[in-house]
Coordinates of C-alpha atoms in Angstrom, one line a residue:
M1 CA -34.8 -20.0 42.8
S2 CA -31.7 -20.1 41.0
M3 CA -30.1 -16.7 39.4
M4 CA -28.5 -16.5 35.9
C5 CA -24.9 -14.8 35.8
D6 CA -25.4 -10.4 35.4
W7 CA -23.6 -10.9 31.1
A8 CA -26.0 -14.4 29.6
R9 CA -29.4 -12.4 31.2
E10 CA -28.4 -8.9 29.3
A11 CA -27.0 -11.6 26.2
L12 CA -30.4 -13.6 26.1
L13 CA -32.6 -10.3 27.0
A14 CA -30.5 -8.7 24.0
G15 CA -31.8 -11.9 21.7
G16 CA -29.3 -12.8 18.5
V17 CA -29.2 -16.0 16.9
I18 CA -28.4 -20.1 18.9
P19 CA -28.6 -22.8 16.5
A20 CA -30.2 -26.2 19.0
H21 CA -27.5 -27.8 18.2
P22 CA -27.2 -31.5 16.4
L23 CA -25.1 -35.1 17.2
A24 CA -22.6 -36.7 15.2
L25 CA -22.4 -39.9 15.2
T26 CA -19.6 -42.5 13.5
E27 CA -20.5 -44.1 10.4
E28 CA -21.2 -47.0 12.7
G29 CA -23.3 -45.2 15.3
A30 CA -20.8 -44.3 18.4
F31 CA -20.9 -40.9 19.6
D32 CA -18.6 -38.9 17.6
P33 CA -16.6 -36.5 19.3
V34 CA -14.7 -34.5 17.0
H35 CA -17.3 -33.7 14.9
Q36 CA -19.3 -33.3 17.5
R37 CA -16.7 -30.6 19.2
A38 CA -16.5 -29.4 14.9
L39 CA -20.5 -28.0 15.2
T40 CA -19.7 -25.9 18.3
R41 CA -17.2 -24.4 17.0
Y42 CA -19.5 -23.1 13.5
Y43 CA -21.8 -22.1 15.5
A44 CA -19.4 -19.7 17.4
A45 CA -17.2 -18.5 14.6
A46 CA -21.1 -18.5 12.3
G47 CA -21.6 -15.8 14.8
A48 CA -24.8 -17.4 16.6
D49 CA -24.8 -15.5 20.0
G50 CA -25.5 -18.8 22.3
I51 CA -26.7 -22.9 22.1
A52 CA -29.3 -25.2 23.3
V53 CA -28.0 -29.1 23.6
G54 CA -30.2 -31.8 23.9
V55 CA -32.9 -30.4 22.3
H56 CA -35.0 -31.8 19.3
T57 CA -32.5 -31.5 17.7
T58 CA -29.6 -33.2 19.5
Q59 CA -32.0 -36.0 19.4
F60 CA -34.6 -37.2 22.7
E61 CA -33.3 -41.0 22.6
I62 CA -29.4 -39.7 23.9
R63 CA -31.2 -39.9 27.5
E64 CA -32.0 -43.5 27.1
P65 CA -30.3 -45.4 29.6
S66 CA -28.4 -48.2 26.8
V67 CA -27.3 -44.9 25.3
G68 CA -26.9 -43.0 27.5
L69 CA -25.2 -39.8 25.7
L70 CA -27.0 -37.1 27.3
A71 CA -24.3 -36.1 30.2
P72 CA -21.3 -36.5 27.5
V73 CA -23.2 -33.9 24.8
L74 CA -23.7 -31.4 27.5
A75 CA -20.0 -32.1 28.4
C76 CA -18.6 -32.2 24.9
A77 CA -20.5 -28.5 23.7
R78 CA -19.5 -27.5 27.5
D79 CA -16.0 -28.0 26.9
A80 CA -15.3 -26.2 23.0
L81 CA -17.1 -23.2 24.5
D82 CA -14.3 -23.1 26.9
E83 CA -11.8 -23.9 24.9
I84 CA -13.2 -20.7 22.4
E85 CA -13.5 -18.6 25.7
R86 CA -9.9 -19.2 26.4
G87 CA -8.3 -18.3 22.3
G88 CA -10.4 -14.8 23.3
G89 CA -13.4 -15.7 21.4
R90 CA -16.9 -14.3 21.8
R91 CA -19.4 -16.1 24.5
L92 CA -22.1 -18.0 23.8
V93 CA -25.7 -18.2 26.1
R94 CA -25.8 -22.0 27.2
I95 CA -29.0 -23.5 27.0
A96 CA -29.4 -27.1 27.9
G97 CA -32.5 -29.3 27.1
V98 CA -34.5 -30.7 29.7
C99 CA -37.4 -33.0 29.4
G100 CA -39.2 -35.6 31.4
A101 CA -41.7 -36.0 34.4
T102 CA -41.0 -34.0 37.9
P103 CA -37.6 -36.4 38.6
Q104 CA -36.2 -37.0 35.4
A105 CA -36.3 -33.2 34.6
C106 CA -34.8 -32.0 38.6
D107 CA -31.8 -34.2 37.4
E108 CA -31.0 -33.0 34.0
A109 CA -31.7 -30.0 35.5
R110 CA -28.5 -29.9 38.2
L111 CA -26.7 -31.9 35.6
A112 CA -27.0 -28.7 33.4
R113 CA -26.4 -26.4 35.9
D114 CA -23.4 -28.6 37.0
L115 CA -21.5 -28.3 33.9
G116 CA -21.5 -24.4 33.7
Y117 CA -25.3 -24.4 31.2
H118 CA -27.1 -21.0 32.5
A119 CA -30.6 -22.3 31.7
G120 CA -32.9 -25.2 30.7
L121 CA -34.8 -25.7 28.0
L122 CA -37.8 -27.4 28.9
S123 CA -40.2 -29.5 27.6
L124 CA -43.0 -30.6 29.3
S125 CA -44.0 -33.5 26.8
A126 CA -44.3 -36.4 29.4
L127 CA -46.5 -34.5 31.4
R128 CA -49.9 -34.9 28.8
D129 CA -51.7 -36.0 30.9
A130 CA -51.0 -32.7 33.5
D131 CA -53.3 -29.8 34.5
D132 CA -52.0 -26.7 34.9
P133 CA -52.1 -26.5 38.3
Q134 CA -49.4 -29.5 37.9
L135 CA -47.4 -27.6 34.9
I136 CA -46.5 -25.1 37.2
E137 CA -45.8 -26.4 40.2
H138 CA -43.1 -29.1 37.7
C139 CA -42.1 -25.7 36.5
E140 CA -41.3 -24.0 39.8
R141 CA -39.3 -27.2 41.0
V142 CA -37.7 -27.2 37.4
G143 CA -36.5 -23.3 38.3
E144 CA -36.0 -24.2 41.7
I145 CA -32.4 -25.8 39.8
L146 CA -31.7 -24.1 36.8
P147 CA -33.1 -20.9 35.0
L148 CA -35.9 -22.1 32.9
V149 CA -36.6 -21.5 29.7
G150 CA -40.5 -22.1 28.1
F151 CA -40.7 -23.5 25.5
Y152 CA -43.9 -24.4 23.7
L153 CA -43.1 -27.5 21.0
Q154 CA -44.8 -28.8 18.1
P155 CA -47.7 -31.6 19.2
A156 CA -46.4 -32.8 15.3
V157 CA -43.1 -33.8 17.5
G158 CA -43.8 -34.8 20.2
G159 CA -45.3 -31.5 22.3
R160 CA -48.7 -30.5 23.7
R161 CA -51.6 -28.5 23.6
L162 CA -51.3 -25.3 26.2
S163 CA -54.2 -22.7 27.3
V164 CA -53.4 -19.1 27.9
E165 CA -53.6 -19.2 31.2
F166 CA -50.4 -21.7 31.5
W167 CA -48.5 -19.3 29.7
R168 CA -49.7 -16.5 31.8
C169 CA -49.5 -18.6 34.6
L170 CA -45.4 -19.4 33.6
A171 CA -44.3 -16.3 32.6
A172 CA -44.9 -14.8 35.8
L173 CA -42.3 -16.9 37.8
P174 CA -39.8 -15.1 38.1
S175 CA -37.4 -18.5 37.4
V176 CA -38.3 -17.9 34.0
V177 CA -36.4 -15.9 31.3
A178 CA -37.2 -16.8 28.2
I179 CA -39.8 -18.6 26.4
K180 CA -39.3 -20.3 22.9
M181 CA -43.0 -20.3 21.0
A182 CA -42.8 -23.5 18.4
P183 CA -45.8 -24.6 18.0
F184 CA -45.7 -23.7 14.0
N185 CA -49.1 -22.7 14.1
R186 CA -51.2 -18.9 14.3
Y187 CA -53.0 -19.5 16.9
Q188 CA -51.4 -21.3 19.3
T189 CA -48.6 -19.1 18.5
L190 CA -50.9 -16.7 19.8
D191 CA -51.3 -17.9 23.0
V192 CA -47.9 -17.7 23.9
V193 CA -47.6 -14.0 23.0
R194 CA -50.9 -13.6 25.3
G195 CA -50.0 -15.0 27.9
I196 CA -46.4 -12.8 27.7
A197 CA -48.4 -10.2 27.4
G198 CA -50.4 -10.3 30.2
S199 CA -47.7 -11.9 32.8
G200 CA -46.6 -7.7 34.0
R201 CA -43.1 -9.3 33.2
A202 CA -43.3 -9.1 30.0
S203 CA -40.4 -6.3 29.8
E204 CA -38.5 -9.2 32.3
M205 CA -37.9 -12.3 29.5
A206 CA -36.9 -12.5 26.6
L207 CA -38.8 -13.7 23.9
Y208 CA -37.9 -16.5 21.0
T209 CA -39.0 -17.4 18.0
G210 CA -38.2 -21.3 17.9
N211 CA -41.9 -21.3 14.6
D212 CA -39.0 -22.5 11.8
D213 CA -41.9 -22.1 9.3
S214 CA -42.8 -18.8 9.6
I215 CA -39.1 -17.2 11.1
V216 CA -38.5 -14.5 9.2
V217 CA -42.6 -12.8 10.2
D218 CA -42.3 -13.1 13.6
L219 CA -39.2 -11.9 13.9
L220 CA -40.9 -8.8 11.6
T221 CA -43.9 -8.6 13.9
R222 CA -44.1 -6.2 17.3
F223 CA -47.2 -8.4 19.0
D224 CA -50.2 -5.8 19.8
L225 CA -52.9 -7.7 21.3
A226 CA -55.7 -7.0 23.6
E227 CA -54.4 -7.2 26.5
G228 CA -50.7 -6.7 28.3
E229 CA -47.9 -5.2 26.7
S230 CA -46.2 -5.5 23.3
V231 CA -44.6 -8.2 22.7
R232 CA -41.4 -9.1 20.1
A233 CA -39.5 -11.8 19.6
V234 CA -35.7 -10.7 19.5
G235 CA -34.0 -14.1 18.1
G236 CA -34.3 -17.4 17.4
L237 CA -33.1 -20.7 19.3
L238 CA -34.0 -22.9 16.0
G239 CA -33.8 -26.2 14.4
H240 CA -33.4 -25.0 11.0
W241 CA -30.4 -22.7 11.9
A242 CA -28.4 -25.8 13.0
V243 CA -27.7 -25.3 9.1
W244 CA -26.2 -22.7 7.3
T245 CA -26.0 -20.4 10.8
A246 CA -23.6 -18.2 8.8
R247 CA -26.6 -17.1 6.6
A248 CA -29.2 -17.1 9.5
V249 CA -26.5 -14.4 11.2
E250 CA -26.5 -11.9 8.4
L251 CA -30.3 -12.2 8.0
F252 CA -31.0 -11.6 11.3
A253 CA -29.2 -8.9 11.5
R254 CA -31.1 -7.3 8.3
V255 CA -34.2 -8.3 10.1
R256 CA -33.7 -6.5 13.4
A257 CA -32.3 -3.6 12.1
A258 CA -36.3 -3.8 10.2
A259 CA -37.7 -4.7 12.4
G260 CA -36.4 -1.3 14.5
S261 CA -36.2 1.5 12.4
G262 CA -40.0 2.3 13.1
A263 CA -40.3 3.1 9.6
S264 CA -42.1 0.2 6.7
I265 CA -40.9 -3.4 6.2
P266 CA -38.6 -3.8 2.6
P267 CA -40.7 -5.7 0.6
D268 CA -38.1 -7.9 -0.3
L269 CA -37.8 -8.9 3.4
L270 CA -41.4 -11.1 2.6
T271 CA -40.3 -12.2 -0.4
L272 CA -37.1 -13.4 1.2
A273 CA -39.3 -15.2 4.9
A274 CA -41.4 -17.2 1.7
Q275 CA -38.1 -18.8 0.3
V276 CA -36.8 -19.8 4.3
T277 CA -39.5 -21.1 4.5
D278 CA -39.4 -23.0 1.4
M279 CA -36.0 -24.2 2.6
N280 CA -37.6 -25.5 5.8
A281 CA -40.0 -27.0 3.9
A282 CA -37.3 -29.2 2.5
L283 CA -35.1 -29.7 5.4
F284 CA -38.1 -30.1 7.9
D285 CA -39.8 -32.6 5.7
P286 CA -44.3 -31.4 6.5
A287 CA -45.7 -33.3 3.5
H288 CA -44.1 -36.2 5.9
D289 CA -45.2 -34.7 8.7
F290 CA -41.8 -34.2 9.5
A291 CA -40.4 -37.4 10.0
G292 CA -37.3 -36.0 8.4
C293 CA -36.4 -33.1 10.7
I294 CA -33.3 -34.3 12.3
A295 CA -32.6 -36.6 8.7
G296 CA -32.8 -33.6 7.0
I297 CA -30.3 -31.2 9.4
Q298 CA -27.9 -34.4 9.9
H299 CA -28.0 -34.7 6.0
V300 CA -26.6 -30.5 5.3
L301 CA -23.9 -30.6 7.8
W302 CA -22.5 -33.9 6.2
R303 CA -22.5 -33.0 3.1
Q304 CA -20.9 -29.8 4.2
G305 CA -18.3 -32.2 5.8
L306 CA -19.3 -31.0 8.8
L307 CA -21.1 -34.2 10.5
G308 CA -18.4 -37.6 9.6
S309 CA -21.8 -39.6 9.2
P310 CA -25.9 -38.6 8.4
R311 CA -26.4 -40.6 10.9
T312 CA -29.2 -40.5 13.5
L313 CA -29.8 -42.9 16.9
N314 CA -33.1 -43.8 15.8
P315 CA -33.5 -45.6 12.8
R316 CA -36.8 -45.3 11.4
E317 CA -35.2 -40.8 11.2
S318 CA -33.8 -41.5 7.4
L319 CA -34.5 -38.9 5.1
S320 CA -38.6 -38.7 3.6
P321 CA -39.0 -40.2 0.1
N322 CA -37.9 -37.1 -2.3
Q323 CA -36.8 -35.3 0.1
A324 CA -32.5 -35.2 -0.4
A325 CA -34.1 -34.2 -4.2
E326 CA -35.8 -30.7 -2.3
L327 CA -32.2 -30.8 -0.7
H328 CA -31.1 -30.2 -3.8
R329 CA -33.3 -27.7 -4.9
V330 CA -34.1 -25.4 -1.7
R331 CA -30.0 -24.8 -2.7
T332 CA -29.7 -24.6 -5.7
A333 CA -32.7 -21.6 -5.6
Y334 CA -31.1 -20.1 -2.6
P335 CA -27.8 -20.1 -2.6
H336 CA -27.5 -16.2 -1.1
L337 CA -28.8 -18.6 1.7
I338 CA -26.5 -21.2 1.8
D339 CA -23.0 -20.9 3.7
D340 CA -20.7 -24.0 2.1
E341 CA -17.9 -21.3 0.8
F342 CA -18.2 -20.1 4.9
V343 CA -17.6 -23.4 5.7
K344 CA -15.3 -25.1 2.9
R345 CA -13.0 -21.7 3.4
H346 CA -12.3 -23.2 7.8
R347 CA -13.7 -26.5 7.8
S348 CA -10.1 -27.9 8.8
E349 CA -9.5 -25.2 11.6
W350 CA -13.3 -27.2 13.0
V351 CA -13.4 -30.7 12.5

């Protein structure tokens, strides 16, 4: 079984803000390492506790042989984080996306391990027809190479349905250090929580929300269900937090303080929860079945000057009709949730 270094495991268990790292491309569609490193520096400066690279927000197409960007993108983030640490900056937990059938997933886990990543966010989308025992065997094999963050990816963007029993068996694996619940569905979210609660290892792993449609509510909730231990989400590993990250860090600190106080939840936090979800609706484009979810993130970062181009690898992934207007609407309506001034002050330090 692969082991995670002590400080990274403690940081992951403590919880925090982990943005899903986007991909920087030039106007011509080539890889842009200058802006790729700038994004990593931005997340560190904004106060993030980790980053997840090579995940859905980074665009799964980086793995295609004709693209060949998985290793360069992982190495670019590694180099930027090493530079930050050498300069006296804080250490961030490094999570790499791991995808594909077992041979590919094992190869990606070895690559991430050799590049110094602490854990792999394991997508099961390629095993669409596998049953629970086959899925667990797959996870065990990958977990022998790299500590794992289990991942419930929403079906609308390529995920598959996963049972309570699967989550119970997955959470029982010693190689699993965290689980990201991101089905964008309350019933399926509870399936993950029930699985962790009944695994006997709830206190040994970290639960992160990836439900970008329910960020604040997930972070405020203590899940006391019919079986097992009480479970809380200790942080978020979110595509939404790839933008406006400095405000996300402030929001997380306030939500965590409220959740840990034992007092009643302030009503204004529930109002804020709805505002965050409204912003996510503009960013992730559920009005068009999430077709613009990556393009929305790219657009915001490009407008801020953190990307040189809003391009994506897949030319079909672009802003949906009216999405730009929706992004303008929420930016105007919720200035307390955007960090444009922070980015403007420091952009030249990062790019």
